[in-house]
Amino acid sequence: MGKTTFKEKIGYGIASLGDAVGYSLTGTFLLFFLTTIAGISPGIAGTIVAVGAVWNAVVNPLIGYFADKVCTRFGRRRPLIFVFTIPLMLTMFLLFTDVPLPMAVKPIYYGFLLMLYWTSYTGFIVPYLALGVDYTSDYDDRTSLRLCGSFFNMIGAMFAMVMPTLIVEFLEGLGLTGGQAWSMTGLLLGVITLVTNMATVVAAKGKDVCPEEELRARAEGRAKRRRAKSGNVNIVKEYVSVAMLKPMRPLIAASLAALVGGTIITADMVYYLTYNIGMTAVGISGFMLAKTLLGMAFIPLMSKMIAATDRRDTLMISYIVGSIGLCLSRMLDLTGITALAVYLLFASICTSIYWQVMPGVFYDVCEYDRIKNGRNRSATIVSFQGLVEALAAGIGGQLLGLILEAAGFTGETSAQSETAQLWIENSATVIPVIFFVIAIIALYKYPLNKRAYNELLKEG
């Protein structure tokens, strides 16, 4: 593989915008929508999120295994990205549409929709992440490719976190109800996801190519017999085999812990800004914009840190700094703009660095598996990232829902009790730090740093 060009990086990275739009919209606003617009209690809403996450955890291995077996004249990855992006757009719209169903039925409806959403999202994101492996095997070039994707990811996050409250307020000003305004917002962001994902499908044509010999074999009918033979392979055993790779065990633990902490912060942030800080829709959007811009500003810093150290150490340093900062923002008696600025800085570190650095770490494991075992299981390996995302979304969403329920939060009132506000603040600051500490310990045990990776390439 040669070095990727700027045009190739843009063509690959733009789908990260669609990824972030879908993921950030549901991660930031779904629990809020379910409790304040759909009228579902926080505990049940958290359970809906958890059920969706469990389903996603089931789907990820299937998608990963299947994506490694696909080979068409249109490529391995692009057909799946194309097929799953369309239902992804539709479920984004439907998830944020308040339906006139009995309250006993609503949780079932939204739970089913969330399962469809995660199936569609996973069907897109797993082959998309695996597609990046085909662009380059160079450690620094992969850093550059993923940071380009992170730039688009930040833009997508900006749309998904900044625009919804502004769009809803604007549409309500035109006479739409809150439910109608959220429905149109979900549709708009779903269309953005559709357009950007399809742009990568077109741009990646030259990179996503199946070997000619495999295509010829399929045309001659031999592939059918091979598929029948390989179909006897136990998907669970394949997944366990990947999970037992030496770098994967600490990586899975680090990813899960870091994402649970990030999920709690992200899902709780709207509650924190609304009920503790007393921000309006415009104020919340301004805060989210500042958070996104700050995340984009971290990209060149991450590039320099990775060049000076490596991806593992960059993640560890970031979580150490972010965790200390979140604890200080909770303990120090700061008020007004100073308190918000401190919280903004460290919450941004803890929620944005993962997406800028971690996908490249999973790419390194793909190369490890190829060289050590002679296997091309990149989709299966990167599907583990989707698996831990799913579990983290479920654990984080369920935990936050239970905390809000126990603290006496109610979505029907504009003011919350002191107990509810206390635990909203704790969930935005010190509770996620517990998980970041676990992530730091797991990352310390991760063996595939830059030096080890370059030595591995020499073996290959």
PDB file of C-alpha atoms in Angstrom, residues 52-153:
ATOM      1  CA  GLY A  52     -30.987  -1.357  22.114  1.00  0.00           C
ATOM      2  CA  ALA A  53     -27.389  -1.705  23.252  1.00  0.00           C
ATOM      3  CA  VAL A  54     -27.779  -5.412  24.002  1.00  0.00           C
ATOM      4  CA  TRP A  55     -29.228  -5.935  20.550  1.00  0.00           C
ATOM      5  CA  ASN A  56     -26.332  -3.998  19.022  1.00  0.00           C
ATOM      6  CA  ALA A  57     -23.922  -6.205  20.944  1.00  0.00           C
ATOM      7  CA  VAL A  58     -25.581  -9.236  19.324  1.00  0.00           C
ATOM      8  CA  VAL A  59     -25.562  -7.712  15.846  1.00  0.00           C
ATOM      9  CA  ASN A  60     -21.912  -6.587  15.829  1.00  0.00           C
ATOM     10  CA  PRO A  61     -20.343 -10.069  15.660  1.00  0.00           C
ATOM     11  CA  LEU A  62     -22.749 -11.079  12.888  1.00  0.00           C
ATOM     12  CA  ILE A  63     -22.024  -7.976  10.823  1.00  0.00           C
ATOM     13  CA  GLY A  64     -18.277  -8.288  11.403  1.00  0.00           C
ATOM     14  CA  TYR A  65     -18.203 -11.943  10.399  1.00  0.00           C
ATOM     15  CA  PHE A  66     -20.434 -11.386   7.378  1.00  0.00           C
ATOM     16  CA  ALA A  67     -18.507  -8.307   6.207  1.00  0.00           C
ATOM     17  CA  ASP A  68     -15.282 -10.317   6.059  1.00  0.00           C
ATOM     18  CA  LYS A  69     -16.972 -12.843   3.743  1.00  0.00           C
ATOM     19  CA  VAL A  70     -18.476 -10.367   1.268  1.00  0.00           C
ATOM     20  CA  CYS A  71     -16.799 -10.077  -2.130  1.00  0.00           C
ATOM     21  CA  THR A  72     -18.562  -8.483  -5.104  1.00  0.00           C
ATOM     22  CA  ARG A  73     -17.543  -6.655  -8.245  1.00  0.00           C
ATOM     23  CA  PHE A  74     -18.492  -3.469  -6.365  1.00  0.00           C
ATOM     24  CA  GLY A  75     -16.028  -4.286  -3.570  1.00  0.00           C
ATOM     25  CA  ARG A  76     -16.163  -5.737  -0.063  1.00  0.00           C
ATOM     26  CA  ARG A  77     -17.189  -2.790   2.069  1.00  0.00           C
ATOM     27  CA  ARG A  78     -19.047  -0.290  -0.121  1.00  0.00           C
ATOM     28  CA  PRO A  79     -22.094  -2.486  -0.889  1.00  0.00           C
ATOM     29  CA  LEU A  80     -22.808  -2.893   2.823  1.00  0.00           C
ATOM     30  CA  ILE A  81     -22.334   0.812   3.525  1.00  0.00           C
ATOM     31  CA  PHE A  82     -24.778   1.593   0.712  1.00  0.00           C
ATOM     32  CA  VAL A  83     -27.423  -0.920   1.768  1.00  0.00           C
ATOM     33  CA  PHE A  84     -27.495  -0.071   5.478  1.00  0.00           C
ATOM     34  CA  THR A  85     -27.320   3.717   5.167  1.00  0.00           C
ATOM     35  CA  ILE A  86     -30.884   4.008   3.810  1.00  0.00           C
ATOM     36  CA  PRO A  87     -32.640   2.374   6.814  1.00  0.00           C
ATOM     37  CA  LEU A  88     -30.237   4.281   9.067  1.00  0.00           C
ATOM     38  CA  MET A  89     -31.667   7.554   7.780  1.00  0.00           C
ATOM     39  CA  LEU A  90     -35.255   6.354   8.213  1.00  0.00           C
ATOM     40  CA  THR A  91     -34.785   5.131  11.785  1.00  0.00           C
ATOM     41  CA  MET A  92     -33.123   8.416  12.797  1.00  0.00           C
ATOM     42  CA  PHE A  93     -36.309  10.142  11.675  1.00  0.00           C
ATOM     43  CA  LEU A  94     -38.679   7.695  13.380  1.00  0.00           C
ATOM     44  CA  LEU A  95     -36.761   7.558  16.676  1.00  0.00           C
ATOM     45  CA  PHE A  96     -37.358  11.266  17.207  1.00  0.00           C
ATOM     46  CA  THR A  97     -41.014  11.195  16.189  1.00  0.00           C
ATOM     47  CA  ASP A  98     -43.510  11.230  19.071  1.00  0.00           C
ATOM     48  CA  VAL A  99     -46.251   8.761  18.198  1.00  0.00           C
ATOM     49  CA  PRO A 100     -49.777   8.839  19.749  1.00  0.00           C
ATOM     50  CA  LEU A 101     -49.542   5.408  21.347  1.00  0.00           C
ATOM     51  CA  PRO A 102     -50.674   4.319  24.818  1.00  0.00           C
ATOM     52  CA  MET A 103     -47.908   4.789  27.385  1.00  0.00           C
ATOM     53  CA  ALA A 104     -47.792   1.032  27.965  1.00  0.00           C
ATOM     54  CA  VAL A 105     -46.974   0.487  24.274  1.00  0.00           C
ATOM     55  CA  LYS A 106     -44.538   3.354  23.693  1.00  0.00           C
ATOM     56  CA  PRO A 107     -41.501   1.660  25.298  1.00  0.00           C
ATOM     57  CA  ILE A 108     -42.001  -1.400  23.081  1.00  0.00           C
ATOM     58  CA  TYR A 109     -42.292   0.794  19.980  1.00  0.00           C
ATOM     59  CA  TYR A 110     -39.177   2.834  20.689  1.00  0.00           C
ATOM     60  CA  GLY A 111     -37.271  -0.256  21.798  1.00  0.00           C
ATOM     61  CA  PHE A 112     -38.037  -1.946  18.468  1.00  0.00           C
ATOM     62  CA  LEU A 113     -37.057   1.184  16.540  1.00  0.00           C
ATOM     63  CA  LEU A 114     -33.807   1.444  18.447  1.00  0.00           C
ATOM     64  CA  MET A 115     -32.994  -2.154  17.555  1.00  0.00           C
ATOM     65  CA  LEU A 116     -33.552  -1.332  13.875  1.00  0.00           C
ATOM     66  CA  TYR A 117     -31.442   1.800  14.251  1.00  0.00           C
ATOM     67  CA  TRP A 118     -28.494  -0.067  15.785  1.00  0.00           C
ATOM     68  CA  THR A 119     -28.726  -2.801  13.155  1.00  0.00           C
ATOM     69  CA  SER A 120     -28.513  -0.170  10.417  1.00  0.00           C
ATOM     70  CA  TYR A 121     -25.774   1.808  12.162  1.00  0.00           C
ATOM     71  CA  THR A 122     -23.662  -1.299  12.750  1.00  0.00           C
ATOM     72  CA  GLY A 123     -24.220  -2.482   9.194  1.00  0.00           C
ATOM     73  CA  PHE A 124     -22.703   0.798   8.030  1.00  0.00           C
ATOM     74  CA  ILE A 125     -19.989   1.491  10.602  1.00  0.00           C
ATOM     75  CA  VAL A 126     -18.301  -1.934  10.697  1.00  0.00           C
ATOM     76  CA  PRO A 127     -17.524  -2.129   6.953  1.00  0.00           C
ATOM     77  CA  TYR A 128     -16.698   1.595   6.967  1.00  0.00           C
ATOM     78  CA  LEU A 129     -14.077   1.213   9.684  1.00  0.00           C
ATOM     79  CA  ALA A 130     -12.739  -1.949   8.022  1.00  0.00           C
ATOM     80  CA  LEU A 131     -12.434   0.009   4.778  1.00  0.00           C
ATOM     81  CA  GLY A 132      -9.788   2.193   6.418  1.00  0.00           C
ATOM     82  CA  VAL A 133      -7.498  -0.820   6.816  1.00  0.00           C
ATOM     83  CA  ASP A 134      -7.349  -1.112   3.001  1.00  0.00           C
ATOM     84  CA  TYR A 135      -6.025   2.435   2.582  1.00  0.00           C
ATOM     85  CA  THR A 136      -2.612   2.104   4.265  1.00  0.00           C
ATOM     86  CA  SER A 137      -0.566   0.009   6.699  1.00  0.00           C
ATOM     87  CA  ASP A 138       1.920   2.757   7.607  1.00  0.00           C
ATOM     88  CA  TYR A 139       1.628   3.750  11.301  1.00  0.00           C
ATOM     89  CA  ASP A 140       1.917   7.508  10.748  1.00  0.00           C
ATOM     90  CA  ASP A 141      -0.184   7.473   7.570  1.00  0.00           C
ATOM     91  CA  ARG A 142      -2.944   5.678   9.448  1.00  0.00           C
ATOM     92  CA  THR A 143      -2.747   8.354  12.108  1.00  0.00           C
ATOM     93  CA  SER A 144      -3.193  10.981   9.409  1.00  0.00           C
ATOM     94  CA  LEU A 145      -6.091   9.081   7.798  1.00  0.00           C
ATOM     95  CA  ARG A 146      -7.947   8.664  11.071  1.00  0.00           C
ATOM     96  CA  LEU A 147      -7.354  12.265  12.166  1.00  0.00           C
ATOM     97  CA  CYS A 148      -8.844  13.386   8.857  1.00  0.00           C
ATOM     98  CA  GLY A 149     -11.827  11.199   9.693  1.00  0.00           C
ATOM     99  CA  SER A 150     -11.862  12.789  13.146  1.00  0.00           C
ATOM    100  CA  PHE A 151     -12.104  16.238  11.596  1.00  0.00           C
ATOM    101  CA  PHE A 152     -15.283  15.227   9.772  1.00  0.00           C
ATOM    102  CA  ASN A 153     -16.408  13.410  12.897  1.00  0.00           C
TER     103      ASN A 153
END
